[in-house]
Amino acid sequence: MKKPRVAFFDFACCEGCQLQVANMGEAVLDIIGLIDVVEWREVMSEKWNGKLDVAIVEGSITDPHAVERIKQIRKRSKIVVALGSCATIGGVNGMKNNYVLDEIRQYVYGNSYQFFPTEATKAVHQVVKVDYFVNGCPVYIPELVAVLKAVLHGIPYDVPDYPVCVECKLNENVCMYDRKVACLGPVTRAGCNSWCINNGNICYGCRGMVSNPNEKGAQDVIAKYNISMDLIVNKMNMYNKCREIG
Amino acid sequence: MQYAILRKERFNDFIARLSEIQKLVAPVSKGYNNFAFEEVTTGDEIALKYIPTILPAKKFFLPRRETLLEFNDAKGANAEASVEYEPVTLFGLHTCDLSGIQCLNMVFSERPKDYNYITRKNKIILIGLECNEYCDEYASCHLVNASFPSGGYDLFFTDLGDYYVVHVNTPAGDEIIDKTESFEKAEVYQMNELKNLRDHKRKIFINEVPIDRSRIPELFDLSFSARVWKELEERCLACGNCTNVCPTCYCFDIIDEIGLNMKQGVRYRVWDSCQLEPFAKVAGGINFRKERSARQRHRYYRKFSYPVERFSRFFCTGCGRCTRTCMAGISLKETLNELIKESEDRVWRRWL
Amino acid sequence: MEKVVIINSSYRLKKAKILSTKKLTEKEKFFEIALSDGERIDHEPGQFVMISLLGIGEVPISVCSSPLIRDSFDICVRAVGKVTNSLHKLKRGSEIGIRGPYGKGFPIRMLEGNDLLIIAGGLGLAPLRSLITYVLDSRRDFGRVHILFGCKEPKELLFRDELEQWSERTDLHYACTVDRADADWAGNVGVITTLIPGVDIEPARTFAAIVGPPVMYNFVIKELLNKGIPENQIYLSFERHMKCGNGKCGRCQIQNLYCCQDGPVFNYEKIKNMSEAF
């Protein structure tokens, strides 16, 4: 059987999720053995302009050039995998959408700002169809491996559609709310095995929200624990601003 | 020997010896008034005064992830069913948690039997620890008849000040008494003190919800369309905490995992929850319990109604974990109170 | 950690081979399957088996052949999920795993000597095909037999050859309808309930067997009750996502009943007040 042709691409991101791929340890060798990597800017200099079986895309889409480029990638790829928060939900780049675009363009590029067109930040699936989502900032290696296996197997990977609390409780962590600390676990999609909370941190919502969150209920909880709504909205917008685009 | 005495000055010695026999697990403090059953080797690690742990002891009987089948070649149907287990002694279980294990035993021993569970269960030694008073205001153990010991353990400890009276319930318990060499014969005065404590407990443990135990199934028969469920719809976050921490919730999902070589793999089961959105969804997309209200109602009926028909007992142990863990503040006692109030309203209306 | 093999685990698989496959519609495929050790699954019409593809998963699928065909059994699979899509890709000779049969099927012994009104909606014809072929193979044990079948569009008709044969038989009454016709369709147009008033039955001695999508049940049952068929002579089968088949995992629970053990075929009288059922 011919090995599937795979390429990695990056858009607006820190490239940390591609680094996670390299951090997979032994699994990366096994995977590399099963695929034919034709382009991966972070680790090799070759380029590939032909057809692809799998395009693994990191980063969010933030300017007209990127829109065009991702559309081209989609056209020549059988499968598109969105890798990491920037690609799956817009991620921290979405914070740009809090501002008037022209104002921040001027702020960043000064007088020559008109030469640098920009757009509201979008997740990859808000521009082209995405077949697989690997959420997280950065991606969680066991889930990354599970998704890659599903891709190679040709079967869908379902991102859990329940909150991080489920995994957190099973890990027997003391609830952040018991420690009087606001945490986004209750509305954030699981799949990371409550990685951050296991290590003493809160959930920042980097995996996006569950599909049917009880917003009214969440407000009651926020009130019960005496947390300001602004604080929660700000925390939420750090990763999830792009969900407003729909 | 049916009853034995362990003097408190010998407690640490006893625990040290007990932990030498096989892996010993007991409640330990995790801070912020949270506790967990974890491995211990010394008495000092154990939180003897504790409120129910984050997860109940079911995690030792039905691990959150457990392999059902292993295979070397995904093409085909050659798979081996096996169970992994670890002989373990659980020390310090309250009567609510012992009751929870009795519930699970019934479920998994019912035909078709679950040999994964049964094999593991037979390797676990259970040592109970009496609650001389309520742990906190969330408990409702008396309502469901779980405030006093009624079997389901090998040894059962009751703290009577300077010493523990220990009920020896099984040959395995007897063996521990022999092996640890820490026990004395119980004297008549000590047995009287035990009786006094139980008499005292009968005064302080009272029905936490104003309903006669035997009337609960009837209450639920009348409450399927109760207002309360609609109210829960607005509050529940569907996070599944209430079922994950419940000592008698045992629903699971079955998942296949395959190695990168696309050949070797396992089929395993993981805890699942009827409170989660995808639980009752079928492949075509229909969700048979789409509303959070229907899911919450299902949870309550699985504690107070359905198992009464099937196993003649409540599957609520009154431990209070679901209430403690609920961020939305959904309280089991309050829900029951609401149901009672609503059913009374209905009765009144009929008479007016 | 210690480990022991569990010989009598309820999750053990029986090996089976795909003897033949046939594409029935765009989404549905037919599989003829035999257990590799020559054993028989020995099912009742209405029961289901767990079909297992290692590394992908398991799905509950109704057996759609008569229990009288002993050497093999048939299933009809709609490609909707991970496992069913992968199953569709398998060819003749492939090995798969089987558990079961599970659950309670149609009460054949009780139906014998009575008239039957069999109503199928869409893929609901698959489990009913097991009952129908059994009835036709033991035709003299039953009274009058009516089969009503409805689906959305003509291109969704399953088992076309057999439908053709049924329509030609004189010892049964067969009628078919589609919700939306296409250019070639000359038959009835309308939802399945439109066929019921025209059926000539003696309600007291007629047993109804219904399988179809959830939305269908309320309407069909209302029509049957209008016809005067007693509640306890109506049987229906429910679709739920069984995972374990052993009445444990909780996935298929309808109030206090487990679809995998207490069903999937239920007597209407017993479940009519269960709001979670409909």
Tab-separated table of C-alpha atoms in Angstrom, chain A residues 32-243:
chain	number	residue	atom	x	y	z
A	32	ILE	CA	6.760	8.885	10.265
A	33	GLY	CA	7.277	5.303	9.149
A	34	LEU	CA	3.666	5.068	8.038
A	35	ILE	CA	3.446	8.318	6.120
A	36	ASP	CA	5.328	10.198	3.457
A	37	VAL	CA	5.973	13.720	4.739
A	38	VAL	CA	6.406	15.979	1.722
A	39	GLU	CA	6.415	19.414	3.328
A	40	TRP	CA	7.003	20.520	6.887
A	41	ARG	CA	8.618	23.914	7.147
A	42	GLU	CA	9.543	23.511	10.777
A	43	VAL	CA	11.734	20.463	10.175
A	44	MET	CA	12.638	20.282	6.472
A	45	SER	CA	13.294	22.564	3.522
A	46	GLU	CA	11.447	20.708	0.740
A	47	LYS	CA	8.240	22.171	-0.645
A	48	TRP	CA	5.347	20.369	-2.284
A	49	ASN	CA	2.774	21.835	-4.602
A	50	GLY	CA	1.036	18.672	-5.743
A	51	LYS	CA	-1.874	16.635	-4.442
A	52	LEU	CA	-1.969	15.654	-0.801
A	53	ASP	CA	-3.673	12.895	1.123
A	54	VAL	CA	-3.492	14.734	4.413
A	55	ALA	CA	-2.853	18.416	5.150
A	56	ILE	CA	-2.175	19.162	8.797
A	57	VAL	CA	-2.824	22.830	9.393
A	58	GLU	CA	-1.738	24.856	12.376
A	59	GLY	CA	-2.762	28.442	12.956
A	60	SER	CA	-5.720	30.706	12.349
A	61	ILE	CA	-6.696	32.598	9.244
A	62	THR	CA	-6.097	36.309	9.720
A	63	ASP	CA	-5.589	38.001	6.344
A	64	PRO	CA	-6.732	37.729	2.703
A	65	HIS	CA	-3.525	36.036	1.681
A	66	ALA	CA	-4.094	33.297	4.240
A	67	VAL	CA	-7.670	32.823	3.049
A	68	GLU	CA	-6.430	32.219	-0.470
A	69	ARG	CA	-3.653	29.921	0.698
A	70	ILE	CA	-5.888	27.730	2.879
A	71	LYS	CA	-8.399	27.436	0.040
A	72	GLN	CA	-5.638	26.190	-2.233
A	73	ILE	CA	-4.475	23.694	0.379
A	74	ARG	CA	-8.033	22.453	0.786
A	75	LYS	CA	-8.366	22.026	-2.967
A	76	ARG	CA	-5.382	19.747	-3.276
A	77	SER	CA	-5.911	17.747	-0.076
A	78	LYS	CA	-8.184	14.784	0.524
A	79	ILE	CA	-8.146	15.319	4.276
A	80	VAL	CA	-7.602	18.510	6.259
A	81	VAL	CA	-6.647	18.269	9.918
A	82	ALA	CA	-6.849	21.391	12.073
A	83	LEU	CA	-4.056	21.267	14.641
A	84	GLY	CA	-4.250	23.229	17.864
A	85	SER	CA	-6.484	25.984	19.220
A	86	CYS	CA	-5.525	28.614	16.625
A	87	ALA	CA	-6.672	26.302	13.860
A	88	THR	CA	-9.659	24.691	15.587
A	89	ILE	CA	-11.264	27.645	17.370
A	90	GLY	CA	-9.233	30.693	16.397
A	91	GLY	CA	-7.406	30.649	19.692
A	92	VAL	CA	-5.529	33.615	21.124
A	93	ASN	CA	-5.368	35.276	17.697
A	94	GLY	CA	-9.092	35.791	18.094
A	95	MET	CA	-8.389	38.515	20.658
A	96	LYS	CA	-7.765	40.733	17.641
A	97	ASN	CA	-11.521	40.596	17.026
A	98	ASN	CA	-12.029	42.658	20.184
A	99	TYR	CA	-10.729	45.715	18.330
A	100	VAL	CA	-11.449	47.868	15.303
A	101	LEU	CA	-9.260	46.328	12.619
A	102	ASP	CA	-7.943	49.564	11.136
A	103	GLU	CA	-6.927	50.865	14.532
A	104	ILE	CA	-4.857	47.847	15.412
A	105	ARG	CA	-3.390	47.748	11.952
A	106	GLN	CA	-2.102	51.262	12.465
A	107	TYR	CA	-0.892	50.362	15.915
A	108	VAL	CA	1.098	47.406	14.614
A	109	TYR	CA	2.316	48.633	11.238
A	110	GLY	CA	2.429	52.401	11.756
A	111	ASN	CA	2.110	54.688	8.741
A	112	SER	CA	2.509	52.004	6.116
A	113	TYR	CA	-0.375	50.010	7.553
A	114	GLN	CA	-2.331	50.157	4.310
A	115	PHE	CA	0.153	47.783	2.741
A	116	PHE	CA	-0.784	45.136	5.276
A	117	PRO	CA	-4.348	44.013	4.724
A	118	THR	CA	-5.971	42.197	7.592
A	119	GLU	CA	-9.232	40.446	8.424
A	120	ALA	CA	-11.069	39.307	11.510
A	121	THR	CA	-9.403	36.150	12.828
A	122	LYS	CA	-11.100	32.912	11.847
A	123	ALA	CA	-10.618	29.275	12.713
A	124	VAL	CA	-9.759	27.081	9.733
A	125	HIS	CA	-13.239	25.502	9.572
A	126	GLN	CA	-14.731	28.985	9.365
A	127	VAL	CA	-13.035	29.296	5.975
A	128	VAL	CA	-12.795	25.777	4.517
A	129	LYS	CA	-14.137	22.342	5.441
A	130	VAL	CA	-12.110	20.565	8.119
A	131	ASP	CA	-12.214	16.787	8.511
A	132	TYR	CA	-10.415	16.317	11.822
A	133	PHE	CA	-9.967	18.580	14.815
A	134	VAL	CA	-7.089	18.294	17.260
A	135	ASN	CA	-7.966	20.839	19.924
A	136	GLY	CA	-5.756	22.326	22.576
A	137	CYS	CA	-3.059	24.891	23.206
A	138	PRO	CA	-0.887	23.056	22.738
A	139	VAL	CA	-2.412	19.831	21.468
A	140	TYR	CA	-2.510	16.976	23.957
A	141	ILE	CA	-0.227	14.243	22.666
A	142	PRO	CA	-2.399	11.202	23.472
A	143	GLU	CA	-5.295	12.849	21.652
A	144	LEU	CA	-3.049	13.838	18.759
A	145	VAL	CA	-1.986	10.211	18.414
A	146	ALA	CA	-5.631	9.072	18.570
A	147	VAL	CA	-6.603	11.509	15.819
A	148	LEU	CA	-3.679	10.553	13.593
A	149	LYS	CA	-4.638	6.903	13.999
A	150	ALA	CA	-8.215	7.707	13.034
A	151	VAL	CA	-6.929	9.608	9.976
A	152	LEU	CA	-4.750	6.689	8.916
A	153	HIS	CA	-7.577	4.266	9.602
A	154	GLY	CA	-10.032	6.348	7.622
A	155	ILE	CA	-12.510	6.547	10.487
A	156	PRO	CA	-13.926	9.679	12.119
A	157	TYR	CA	-12.586	11.029	15.402
A	158	ASP	CA	-15.258	12.454	17.657
A	159	VAL	CA	-14.041	15.181	19.983
A	160	PRO	CA	-15.784	14.572	23.319
A	161	ASP	CA	-18.819	16.794	23.604
A	162	TYR	CA	-18.853	17.050	27.367
A	163	PRO	CA	-17.019	19.336	29.756
A	164	VAL	CA	-13.505	18.984	31.143
A	165	CYS	CA	-15.124	18.484	34.586
A	166	VAL	CA	-15.831	14.884	33.618
A	167	GLU	CA	-12.162	14.032	33.195
A	168	CYS	CA	-11.115	16.294	36.052
A	169	LYS	CA	-13.466	14.538	38.456
A	170	LEU	CA	-12.218	11.128	37.341
A	171	ASN	CA	-8.695	12.347	38.062
A	172	GLU	CA	-9.893	13.213	41.557
A	173	ASN	CA	-8.626	16.761	41.450
A	174	VAL	CA	-9.898	19.131	44.103
A	175	CYS	CA	-12.356	21.352	42.240
A	176	MET	CA	-10.942	24.816	41.489
A	177	TYR	CA	-14.240	26.309	42.633
A	178	ASP	CA	-13.674	24.625	46.028
A	179	ARG	CA	-10.382	26.527	46.080
A	180	LYS	CA	-12.310	29.713	45.203
A	181	VAL	CA	-10.653	29.978	41.824
A	182	ALA	CA	-12.611	30.508	38.589
A	183	CYS	CA	-11.992	27.775	36.024
A	184	LEU	CA	-13.466	27.258	32.554
A	185	GLY	CA	-13.657	23.474	32.911
A	186	PRO	CA	-17.460	23.406	33.215
A	187	VAL	CA	-18.033	24.801	29.709
A	188	THR	CA	-14.924	23.568	27.880
A	189	ARG	CA	-14.813	20.432	25.773
A	190	ALA	CA	-12.981	17.485	27.297
A	191	GLY	CA	-10.391	15.317	25.584
A	192	CYS	CA	-7.277	16.667	27.301
A	193	ASN	CA	-7.670	14.470	30.401
A	194	SER	CA	-7.879	17.731	32.413
A	195	TRP	CA	-4.182	18.202	31.748
A	196	CYS	CA	-3.921	21.720	33.178
A	197	ILE	CA	-5.886	21.080	36.352
A	198	ASN	CA	-3.949	17.877	37.038
A	199	ASN	CA	-0.908	20.138	37.143
A	200	GLY	CA	-2.389	22.740	39.441
A	201	ASN	CA	-3.563	25.178	36.820
A	202	ILE	CA	-7.078	26.228	35.850
A	203	CYS	CA	-8.783	25.385	32.565
A	204	TYR	CA	-8.376	28.278	30.110
A	205	GLY	CA	-10.937	26.963	27.656
A	206	CYS	CA	-8.382	26.286	24.914
A	207	ARG	CA	-10.409	23.400	23.480
A	208	GLY	CA	-13.522	25.419	22.745
A	209	MET	CA	-16.927	25.206	24.319
A	210	VAL	CA	-19.227	22.201	24.517
A	211	SER	CA	-21.855	22.314	21.783
A	212	ASN	CA	-24.820	22.938	24.032
A	213	PRO	CA	-23.638	24.797	27.121
A	214	ASN	CA	-26.235	25.812	29.700
A	215	GLU	CA	-25.408	29.502	29.654
A	216	LYS	CA	-28.084	30.473	32.107
A	217	GLY	CA	-26.955	27.773	34.510
A	218	ALA	CA	-23.362	28.906	34.114
A	219	GLN	CA	-24.393	32.434	35.042
A	220	ASP	CA	-26.025	31.108	38.223
A	221	VAL	CA	-22.831	29.311	39.121
A	222	ILE	CA	-20.765	32.429	38.514
A	223	ALA	CA	-23.135	34.340	40.772
A	224	LYS	CA	-23.055	31.612	43.424
A	225	TYR	CA	-19.278	31.718	43.629
A	226	ASN	CA	-19.340	35.502	43.500
A	227	ILE	CA	-17.212	35.790	40.386
A	228	SER	CA	-17.552	38.862	38.204
A	229	MET	CA	-19.110	38.265	34.813
A	230	ASP	CA	-16.429	40.426	33.151
A	231	LEU	CA	-13.711	38.203	34.501
A	232	ILE	CA	-15.334	35.095	33.035
A	233	VAL	CA	-16.042	36.775	29.693
A	234	ASN	CA	-12.429	37.918	29.476
A	235	LYS	CA	-11.171	34.467	30.360
A	236	MET	CA	-13.489	32.965	27.787
A	237	ASN	CA	-12.482	35.393	25.056
A	238	MET	CA	-8.824	34.615	25.474
A	239	TYR	CA	-9.321	31.511	23.331
A	240	ASN	CA	-12.938	31.547	22.253
A	241	LYS	CA	-13.547	34.978	20.700
A	242	CYS	CA	-13.919	33.481	17.218
A	243	ARG	CA	-16.974	31.456	18.142
